[in-house]
CSV table of C-alpha atoms and ligand atoms in Angstrom, one decimal:
chain,number,residue,atom,x,y,z
A,1,MET,CA,4.6,11.0,19.5
A,2,ASN,CA,4.8,7.3,20.3
A,3,PRO,CA,8.1,5.7,19.0
A,4,PHE,CA,7.8,2.6,17.0
A,5,GLU,CA,10.1,0.4,14.9
A,6,LEU,CA,9.5,0.0,11.1
A,7,MET,CA,10.6,-3.3,9.6
A,8,SER,CA,10.4,-4.3,5.9
A,9,VAL,CA,10.5,-8.0,5.1
A,10,SER,CA,10.6,-10.0,1.9
A,11,GLU,CA,9.5,-13.4,3.1
A,12,LYS,CA,6.2,-14.5,4.7
A,13,THR,CA,7.7,-16.6,7.5
A,14,THR,CA,10.0,-13.7,8.4
A,15,ALA,CA,7.0,-11.4,8.4
A,16,ARG,CA,5.1,-13.5,10.8
A,17,ARG,CA,8.1,-14.1,13.1
A,18,ALA,CA,8.7,-10.3,13.2
A,19,LEU,CA,5.4,-9.9,15.0
A,20,GLY,CA,6.8,-12.1,17.8
A,21,PRO,CA,4.8,-14.3,20.1
A,22,VAL,CA,1.7,-12.7,21.6
A,23,ASP,CA,2.8,-11.4,25.0
A,24,PRO,CA,-0.1,-11.5,27.4
A,25,GLU,CA,1.6,-8.8,29.5
A,26,GLN,CA,1.9,-6.4,26.6
A,27,ALA,CA,-1.1,-4.0,26.3
A,28,ARG,CA,-3.2,-4.9,23.3
A,29,ILE,CA,-2.7,-1.5,21.8
A,30,LYS,CA,1.1,-1.9,21.9
A,31,ARG,CA,1.3,-5.2,20.0
A,32,PRO,CA,3.3,-5.2,16.7
A,33,GLN,CA,1.2,-5.1,13.6
A,34,PHE,CA,1.5,-5.7,9.8
A,35,LEU,CA,1.6,-2.6,7.6
A,36,ALA,CA,0.3,-2.8,4.1
A,37,GLY,CA,-1.5,0.3,2.6
A,38,GLY,CA,-1.7,1.8,6.1
A,39,THR,CA,-4.9,3.8,5.3
A,40,ASN,CA,-6.5,2.7,8.6
A,41,VAL,CA,-3.5,1.6,10.6
A,42,LEU,CA,-2.0,5.1,10.5
A,43,ASP,CA,-5.4,6.7,11.3
A,44,LEU,CA,-5.6,4.6,14.4
A,45,MET,CA,-2.1,5.5,15.4
A,46,LYS,CA,-2.6,9.2,14.9
A,47,ALA,CA,-5.8,9.1,17.1
A,48,GLY,CA,-3.9,7.2,19.8
A,49,VAL,CA,-6.3,4.2,19.5
A,50,THR,CA,-3.3,2.0,18.9
A,51,GLN,CA,0.4,2.5,19.7
A,52,PRO,CA,2.2,-0.6,18.1
A,53,SER,CA,5.8,-1.0,19.2
A,54,ARG,CA,6.6,-2.3,15.7
A,55,LEU,CA,5.1,-2.1,12.2
A,56,VAL,CA,6.1,-4.9,9.8
A,57,SER,CA,5.8,-3.8,6.2
A,58,ILE,CA,4.4,-6.6,4.0
A,59,ALA,CA,4.4,-4.6,0.8
A,60,HIS,CA,7.3,-6.5,-0.7
A,61,LEU,CA,6.1,-10.1,-0.1
A,62,GLY,CA,5.0,-10.5,-3.7
A,63,LEU,CA,1.3,-11.0,-2.7
A,64,ASP,CA,-0.1,-8.4,-5.1
A,65,GLY,CA,-1.1,-10.7,-8.1
A,66,ILE,CA,-4.6,-11.1,-9.5
A,67,ALA,CA,-5.3,-14.3,-11.4
A,68,TRP,CA,-8.1,-16.6,-12.6
A,69,SER,CA,-8.3,-20.4,-13.0
A,70,GLU,CA,-11.2,-22.6,-13.8
A,71,SER,CA,-10.7,-24.6,-10.6
A,72,GLU,CA,-10.0,-21.9,-8.1
A,73,GLY,CA,-11.8,-18.9,-9.6
A,74,LEU,CA,-10.4,-15.5,-8.9
A,75,ARG,CA,-7.3,-15.2,-6.7
A,76,LEU,CA,-6.8,-11.7,-5.3
A,77,GLY,CA,-3.5,-11.1,-3.7
A,78,ALA,CA,-3.6,-9.7,-0.2
A,79,THR,CA,-1.4,-6.7,-1.0
A,80,ALA,CA,-3.0,-5.9,-4.4
A,81,HIS,CA,-4.4,-2.4,-4.2
A,82,ASN,CA,-8.1,-1.9,-4.1
A,83,ALA,CA,-8.0,0.3,-7.2
A,84,ASP,CA,-6.0,-2.2,-9.2
A,85,THR,CA,-8.4,-4.9,-8.1
A,86,ALA,CA,-11.5,-2.9,-9.1
A,87,TYR,CA,-10.2,-2.1,-12.5
A,88,HIS,CA,-8.7,-5.5,-13.3
A,89,PRO,CA,-10.2,-7.0,-16.4
A,90,LEU,CA,-10.5,-10.4,-14.7
A,91,VAL,CA,-12.5,-8.9,-11.9
A,92,SER,CA,-14.7,-6.9,-14.3
A,93,GLN,CA,-15.4,-10.2,-16.2
A,94,HIS,CA,-15.9,-12.6,-13.3
A,95,ALA,CA,-17.0,-10.5,-10.4
A,96,PRO,CA,-18.3,-7.1,-11.5
A,97,LEU,CA,-20.2,-7.0,-8.2
A,98,LEU,CA,-16.9,-6.8,-6.4
A,99,ALA,CA,-15.6,-4.0,-8.7
A,100,SER,CA,-18.7,-2.0,-8.0
A,101,ALA,CA,-18.5,-2.4,-4.3
A,102,ILE,CA,-14.8,-1.4,-4.1
A,103,LEU,CA,-15.5,1.7,-6.3
A,104,ALA,CA,-18.4,2.7,-4.0
A,105,GLY,CA,-16.0,3.0,-1.1
A,106,ALA,CA,-13.6,5.7,0.2
A,107,SER,CA,-11.9,8.0,-2.4
A,108,PRO,CA,-9.7,7.4,-5.4
A,109,GLN,CA,-6.6,8.3,-3.3
A,110,ILE,CA,-7.5,5.9,-0.6
A,111,ARG,CA,-8.4,3.1,-3.0
A,112,ASN,CA,-5.0,3.6,-4.7
A,113,ALA,CA,-3.1,3.0,-1.4
A,114,ALA,CA,-5.4,0.5,0.4
A,115,THR,CA,-4.9,-3.2,-0.1
A,116,ASN,CA,-7.3,-6.1,-0.3
A,117,GLY,CA,-6.1,-7.8,3.0
A,118,GLY,CA,-6.1,-4.4,4.7
A,119,ASN,CA,-9.7,-3.8,3.6
A,120,LEU,CA,-10.8,-6.9,5.5
A,121,LEU,CA,-9.0,-5.8,8.6
A,122,GLN,CA,-10.1,-2.1,8.7
A,123,ARG,CA,-11.8,-1.2,11.9
A,124,THR,CA,-15.2,0.3,12.7
A,125,ARG,CA,-15.6,4.1,12.2
A,126,CYS,CA,-17.7,4.4,15.3
A,127,MET,CA,-16.8,7.9,16.4
A,128,TYR,CA,-16.5,6.9,20.1
A,129,PHE,CA,-14.0,4.2,19.2
A,130,TYR,CA,-11.7,6.9,17.9
A,131,ASP,CA,-12.2,9.3,20.9
A,132,VAL,CA,-9.8,8.0,23.5
A,133,ALA,CA,-11.3,10.2,26.1
A,134,LEU,CA,-14.5,8.2,26.1
A,135,PRO,CA,-15.3,4.6,27.2
A,136,CYS,CA,-15.4,2.0,24.4
A,137,ASN,CA,-15.5,-1.8,24.9
A,138,LYS,CA,-13.8,-2.4,21.6
A,139,ARG,CA,-10.9,-0.1,22.3
A,140,ASP,CA,-10.7,-0.7,26.1
A,141,PRO,CA,-12.5,-4.0,27.0
A,142,GLY,CA,-14.8,-3.6,30.0
A,143,SER,CA,-14.9,0.2,29.9
A,144,GLY,CA,-18.5,0.5,28.5
A,145,CYS,CA,-20.1,1.6,25.3
A,146,SER,CA,-20.4,5.3,24.7
A,147,ALA,CA,-22.5,4.8,21.6
A,148,ILE,CA,-25.5,3.3,23.4
A,149,GLY,CA,-27.7,6.2,24.3
A,150,GLY,CA,-25.4,8.5,22.1
A,151,VAL,CA,-25.4,9.4,18.4
A,152,THR,CA,-26.2,6.2,16.6
A,153,ARG,CA,-26.9,7.1,13.0
A,154,GLN,CA,-24.1,4.9,11.7
A,155,HIS,CA,-24.7,2.0,14.1
A,156,ALA,CA,-26.0,-1.5,13.9
A,157,ILE,CA,-29.6,-2.7,13.7
A,158,LEU,CA,-28.7,-6.4,13.5
A,159,GLY,CA,-26.4,-8.7,15.5
A,160,ALA,CA,-25.4,-6.0,18.1
A,161,SER,CA,-24.8,-6.8,21.7
A,162,PRO,CA,-25.1,-4.8,25.0
A,163,ALA,CA,-21.3,-4.5,24.8
A,164,CYS,CA,-21.1,-3.0,21.3
A,165,ILE,CA,-23.4,-1.7,18.5
A,166,ALA,CA,-20.7,-0.8,15.9
A,167,THR,CA,-20.9,-1.6,12.2
A,168,HIS,CA,-18.2,-2.9,9.9
A,169,PRO,CA,-17.3,-0.1,7.5
A,170,SER,CA,-16.2,-2.0,4.3
A,171,ASP,CA,-18.1,-2.0,1.0
A,172,MET,CA,-15.7,-4.5,-0.6
A,173,CYS,CA,-16.4,-7.0,2.2
A,174,VAL,CA,-20.2,-6.9,1.5
A,175,ALA,CA,-19.6,-8.1,-2.1
A,176,LEU,CA,-17.1,-10.7,-0.9
A,177,ALA,CA,-19.7,-12.1,1.5
A,178,ALA,CA,-22.2,-12.3,-1.3
A,179,LEU,CA,-19.8,-14.1,-3.6
A,180,ASP,CA,-18.9,-16.9,-1.1
A,181,ALA,CA,-15.3,-15.7,-1.0
A,182,LEU,CA,-12.6,-17.5,1.0
A,183,VAL,CA,-9.8,-15.9,2.9
A,184,GLU,CA,-6.5,-17.7,2.5
A,185,VAL,CA,-4.3,-17.3,5.6
A,186,GLU,CA,-0.9,-18.7,6.5
A,187,GLY,CA,0.0,-19.4,10.1
A,188,ASP,CA,2.0,-21.7,12.3
A,189,SER,CA,-0.3,-24.6,11.5
A,190,GLY,CA,0.0,-24.1,7.8
A,191,THR,CA,-2.3,-22.6,5.2
A,192,GLN,CA,-6.1,-22.5,5.8
A,193,LEU,CA,-9.1,-21.1,3.9
A,194,ILE,CA,-11.7,-19.3,6.1
A,195,PRO,CA,-15.2,-18.9,4.5
A,196,PHE,CA,-15.8,-15.2,4.3
A,197,THR,CA,-19.0,-15.2,6.2
A,198,ARG,CA,-17.1,-16.7,9.2
A,199,PHE,CA,-14.1,-14.4,8.9
A,200,HIS,CA,-15.7,-11.4,10.6
A,201,ARG,CA,-17.5,-11.9,13.9
A,202,LEU,CA,-20.4,-10.4,15.9
A,203,PRO,CA,-19.4,-8.4,19.0
A,204,GLY,CA,-21.0,-10.6,21.7
A,205,GLU,CA,-19.1,-10.0,24.9
A,206,ASN,CA,-15.8,-9.5,23.2
A,207,PRO,CA,-16.1,-6.7,20.7
A,208,GLU,CA,-12.3,-6.1,20.9
A,209,HIS,CA,-12.1,-9.1,18.4
A,210,ASP,CA,-13.2,-8.1,14.9
A,211,THR,CA,-12.3,-11.3,13.1
A,212,GLU,CA,-11.5,-15.0,13.6
A,213,LEU,CA,-8.0,-14.4,12.1
A,214,PRO,CA,-5.5,-16.3,14.3
A,215,ALA,CA,-3.0,-14.0,16.1
A,216,ASP,CA,0.0,-15.6,14.3
A,217,ALA,CA,-1.6,-15.6,10.8
A,218,LEU,CA,-1.0,-13.5,7.7
A,219,ILE,CA,-3.7,-13.0,5.0
A,220,THR,CA,-2.1,-14.1,1.7
A,221,ALA,CA,-5.1,-14.0,-0.7
A,222,ILE,CA,-8.8,-13.8,-1.2
A,223,LEU,CA,-10.4,-16.4,-3.4
A,224,ILE,CA,-13.7,-16.0,-5.2
A,225,PRO,CA,-15.0,-19.3,-6.6
A,226,PRO,CA,-16.4,-19.5,-10.1
A,227,ASN,CA,-20.0,-18.2,-10.0
A,228,ARG,CA,-22.9,-17.4,-12.3
A,229,TYR,CA,-23.8,-14.0,-11.0
A,230,ALA,CA,-21.7,-11.8,-13.3
A,231,GLY,CA,-24.7,-11.2,-15.6
A,232,ASN,CA,-27.1,-10.0,-12.9
A,233,SER,CA,-25.5,-8.2,-10.0
A,234,VAL,CA,-25.6,-4.8,-8.4
A,235,TYR,CA,-24.2,-3.0,-5.3
A,236,LEU,CA,-26.5,-0.3,-4.0
A,237,LYS,CA,-25.3,2.0,-1.3
A,238,ILE,CA,-27.1,4.7,0.6
A,239,ARG,CA,-24.9,7.3,2.4
A,240,ASP,CA,-25.0,10.8,3.7
A,241,ARG,CA,-22.8,12.2,1.0
A,242,ALA,CA,-22.4,11.4,-2.7
A,243,SER,CA,-18.8,10.2,-2.1
A,244,TYR,CA,-16.3,9.5,0.6
A,245,ALA,CA,-18.9,8.4,3.1
A,246,PHE,CA,-19.6,5.0,4.8
A,247,ALA,CA,-22.8,3.2,4.1
A,248,LEU,CA,-25.9,3.8,6.1
A,249,VAL,CA,-27.2,0.7,4.4
A,250,SER,CA,-25.8,-1.1,1.4
A,251,VAL,CA,-27.0,-4.2,-0.5
A,252,ALA,CA,-25.0,-6.5,-2.7
A,253,VAL,CA,-27.1,-8.8,-4.9
A,254,GLY,CA,-26.1,-11.5,-7.4
A,255,LEU,CA,-28.8,-13.5,-9.3
A,256,ASP,CA,-28.5,-16.6,-11.4
A,257,LEU,CA,-31.5,-16.5,-13.7
A,258,SER,CA,-33.0,-19.2,-15.9
A,259,GLU,CA,-34.1,-18.3,-19.5
A,260,ASP,CA,-37.7,-17.7,-18.3
A,261,GLY,CA,-36.5,-15.2,-15.7
A,262,ARG,CA,-36.8,-17.5,-12.6
A,263,VAL,CA,-34.1,-17.5,-10.0
A,264,ARG,CA,-31.8,-20.5,-9.9
A,265,SER,CA,-29.9,-19.1,-7.0
A,266,ALA,CA,-29.4,-15.8,-5.3
A,267,ARG,CA,-26.9,-14.1,-3.1
A,268,ILE,CA,-27.7,-11.1,-1.0
A,269,ALA,CA,-25.5,-9.4,1.6
A,270,LEU,CA,-26.0,-6.1,3.5
A,271,GLY,CA,-23.5,-3.6,4.7
A,272,GLY,CA,-23.8,-0.8,7.3
A,273,VAL,CA,-26.2,-2.7,9.4
A,274,ALA,CA,-24.0,-5.0,11.6
A,275,HIS,CA,-20.6,-5.8,13.0
A,276,LYS,CA,-20.0,-7.9,9.9
A,277,PRO,CA,-21.5,-8.2,6.4
A,278,TRP,CA,-25.0,-9.5,7.0
A,279,ARG,CA,-26.1,-12.5,4.9
A,280,ILE,CA,-29.0,-14.8,5.6
A,281,GLU,CA,-29.0,-17.9,3.3
A,282,GLU,CA,-32.6,-18.8,4.2
A,283,ALA,CA,-33.7,-15.5,2.8
A,284,GLU,CA,-31.9,-16.2,-0.5
A,285,ALA,CA,-33.6,-19.6,-0.7
A,286,LEU,CA,-37.0,-17.9,-0.7
A,287,LEU,CA,-36.2,-16.7,-4.2
A,288,ALA,CA,-35.5,-20.1,-5.7
A,289,ASP,CA,-37.7,-20.9,-8.7
A,290,GLN,CA,-39.4,-17.5,-8.3
A,291,ARG,CA,-39.6,-14.5,-10.6
A,292,PRO,CA,-37.8,-11.8,-8.6
A,293,ARG,CA,-40.7,-9.3,-8.2
A,294,GLY,CA,-43.8,-8.7,-6.1
A,295,ALA,CA,-44.5,-10.1,-2.7
A,296,VAL,CA,-41.6,-12.5,-2.6
A,297,LEU,CA,-39.3,-9.5,-2.3
A,298,ASP,CA,-41.1,-8.4,0.8
A,299,ARG,CA,-40.7,-11.9,2.3
A,300,VAL,CA,-37.0,-11.9,1.5
A,301,ALA,CA,-36.5,-8.5,3.1
A,302,GLU,CA,-38.6,-9.5,6.1
A,303,ARG,CA,-36.4,-12.7,6.7
A,304,ILE,CA,-33.1,-10.8,6.3
A,305,LEU,CA,-34.2,-8.1,8.7
A,306,ALA,CA,-35.8,-10.5,11.3
A,307,GLY,CA,-34.8,-9.3,14.7
A,308,ALA,CA,-33.6,-5.9,13.5
A,309,VAL,CA,-33.6,-3.3,16.3
A,310,GLY,CA,-32.9,0.4,16.1
A,311,GLN,CA,-31.0,2.4,18.7
A,312,GLY,CA,-33.1,5.6,18.3
A,313,GLY,CA,-30.9,7.5,15.9
A,314,ASN,CA,-30.7,4.7,13.4
A,315,ASP,CA,-34.3,3.4,13.5
A,316,PHE,CA,-34.8,4.6,9.9
A,317,LYS,CA,-32.3,2.0,8.7
A,318,ILE,CA,-34.8,-0.8,9.1
A,319,GLU,CA,-37.3,0.6,6.6
A,320,LEU,CA,-34.4,1.9,4.4
A,321,ALA,CA,-32.9,-1.6,4.3
A,322,ARG,CA,-36.3,-3.2,3.5
A,323,ARG,CA,-36.7,-0.9,0.5
A,324,LEU,CA,-33.1,-1.2,-0.6
A,325,ILE,CA,-33.2,-5.0,-0.6
A,326,ALA,CA,-36.3,-5.0,-2.9
A,327,ARG,CA,-34.8,-2.4,-5.1
A,328,ALA,CA,-31.4,-4.2,-5.4
A,329,ILE,CA,-33.0,-7.5,-6.4
A,330,THR,CA,-35.3,-5.7,-8.9
A,331,VAL,CA,-32.3,-3.9,-10.5
A,332,ALA,CA,-30.1,-7.0,-10.6
A,333,ALA,CA,-32.9,-9.0,-12.3
A,334,GLN,CA,-32.5,-6.6,-15.2
A,335,GLY,CA,-28.8,-7.1,-15.7
A,336,THR,CA,-25.5,-6.1,-14.1
A,337,VAL,CA,-25.1,-2.5,-13.1
A,338,THR,CA,-21.5,-1.2,-12.6
A,339,ASN,CA,-20.3,2.1,-11.5
A,340,ASP,CA,-16.9,1.9,-13.1
A,341,THR,CA,-18.1,4.1,-16.1
A,342,ALA,CA,-18.4,6.9,-13.5
A,343,CYS,CA,-14.7,6.4,-12.8
A,344,LYS,CA,-13.7,6.0,-16.4
A,345,ASP,CA,-11.5,9.1,-16.4
A,346,GLN,CA,-9.6,7.9,-13.3
A,347,ARG,CA,-9.1,4.5,-14.9
A,348,GLU,CA,-7.7,6.0,-18.1
A,349,GLU,CA,-5.5,8.2,-16.1
A,350,ARG,CA,-4.1,5.2,-14.4
A,351,GLN,CA,-3.6,3.2,-17.6
A,352,HIS,CA,-1.9,6.1,-19.4
A,353,GLY,CA,0.2,7.2,-16.4
B,1,SF4,FE1,-17.0,1.2,21.2
B,1,SF4,FE2,-18.5,-0.5,19.9
B,1,SF4,FE3,-19.6,1.1,21.7
B,1,SF4,FE4,-18.6,2.1,19.4
B,1,SF4,S1,-20.3,0.8,19.6
B,1,SF4,S2,-18.3,2.9,21.5
B,1,SF4,S3,-16.9,0.7,19.0
B,1,SF4,S4,-18.1,-0.5,22.1
């Protein structure tokens, strides 16, 4: 048991100050952390991957609202729960792709506890990262990567480095990348908006850093600008079990179609393939003015997967991703597919207490 202090705060500046200045002498794993839903933070502590000296609960900062405005689009509070977000009527109306992606992840119990900001900051589920007896550059920089040459079924085919081949585990983040979301963060230098595709990073030589979030900053909201994809979107996910499993490959697609069925604009993001949600805007541009079928789908998939490399145990993901991209575009062209009807009973239970 590693002792730690638990603090609860009701004001954002107090919350950030409670983290204290980053002490370069303090081991990374001991640094104070924010606590929201705790669904990954507590896993990491129980496994001994982290041993924060202090947890600062941000559950009472009043950051749990969900709202819509014509100018800003959807505003999702950082501490709103994933389940409340997925089932919110404004999200169903303006971003059904996001609702589908959230409901494809984890379990109802976890989605009830997990928060939107926490979802962005969850860490890889690479099994070697959680086994503190084995080398891992992300957990212990410079120690090596146990996954390379090991069991790699869940690992990256795109954007990996010799230091780390881990994947980002979130479903929600794949939809947010596709929907051009912005992450609102508050730090010492004020409030800034970080484009979602720049929020997470590739591992490079420093896989210990998952995101570009400044050390002193607090995520306050996620913004989804108004978009024209609500009528033609889908999130498809291939995994080893029907539920409660991370994506081997997932694809989020949103299409804006003209009346004659041609693509005005497209958004495509992949999950389960890289250290961050994978989005290639050049590939989306290949669909412009095209009917989304036939050979153009192969060209789109080829561009998205350019440079894909397997690690042995995950070689199958390249062909799987190629097929899933074409399938997702084809399905989205026919309308929006949601999976919230499959969760109807759970939703009614929540509404009726
Ligand atoms: Fe660690 Fe990354 Fe290697 Fe997994 S893939 S063992 S997280 S360095």
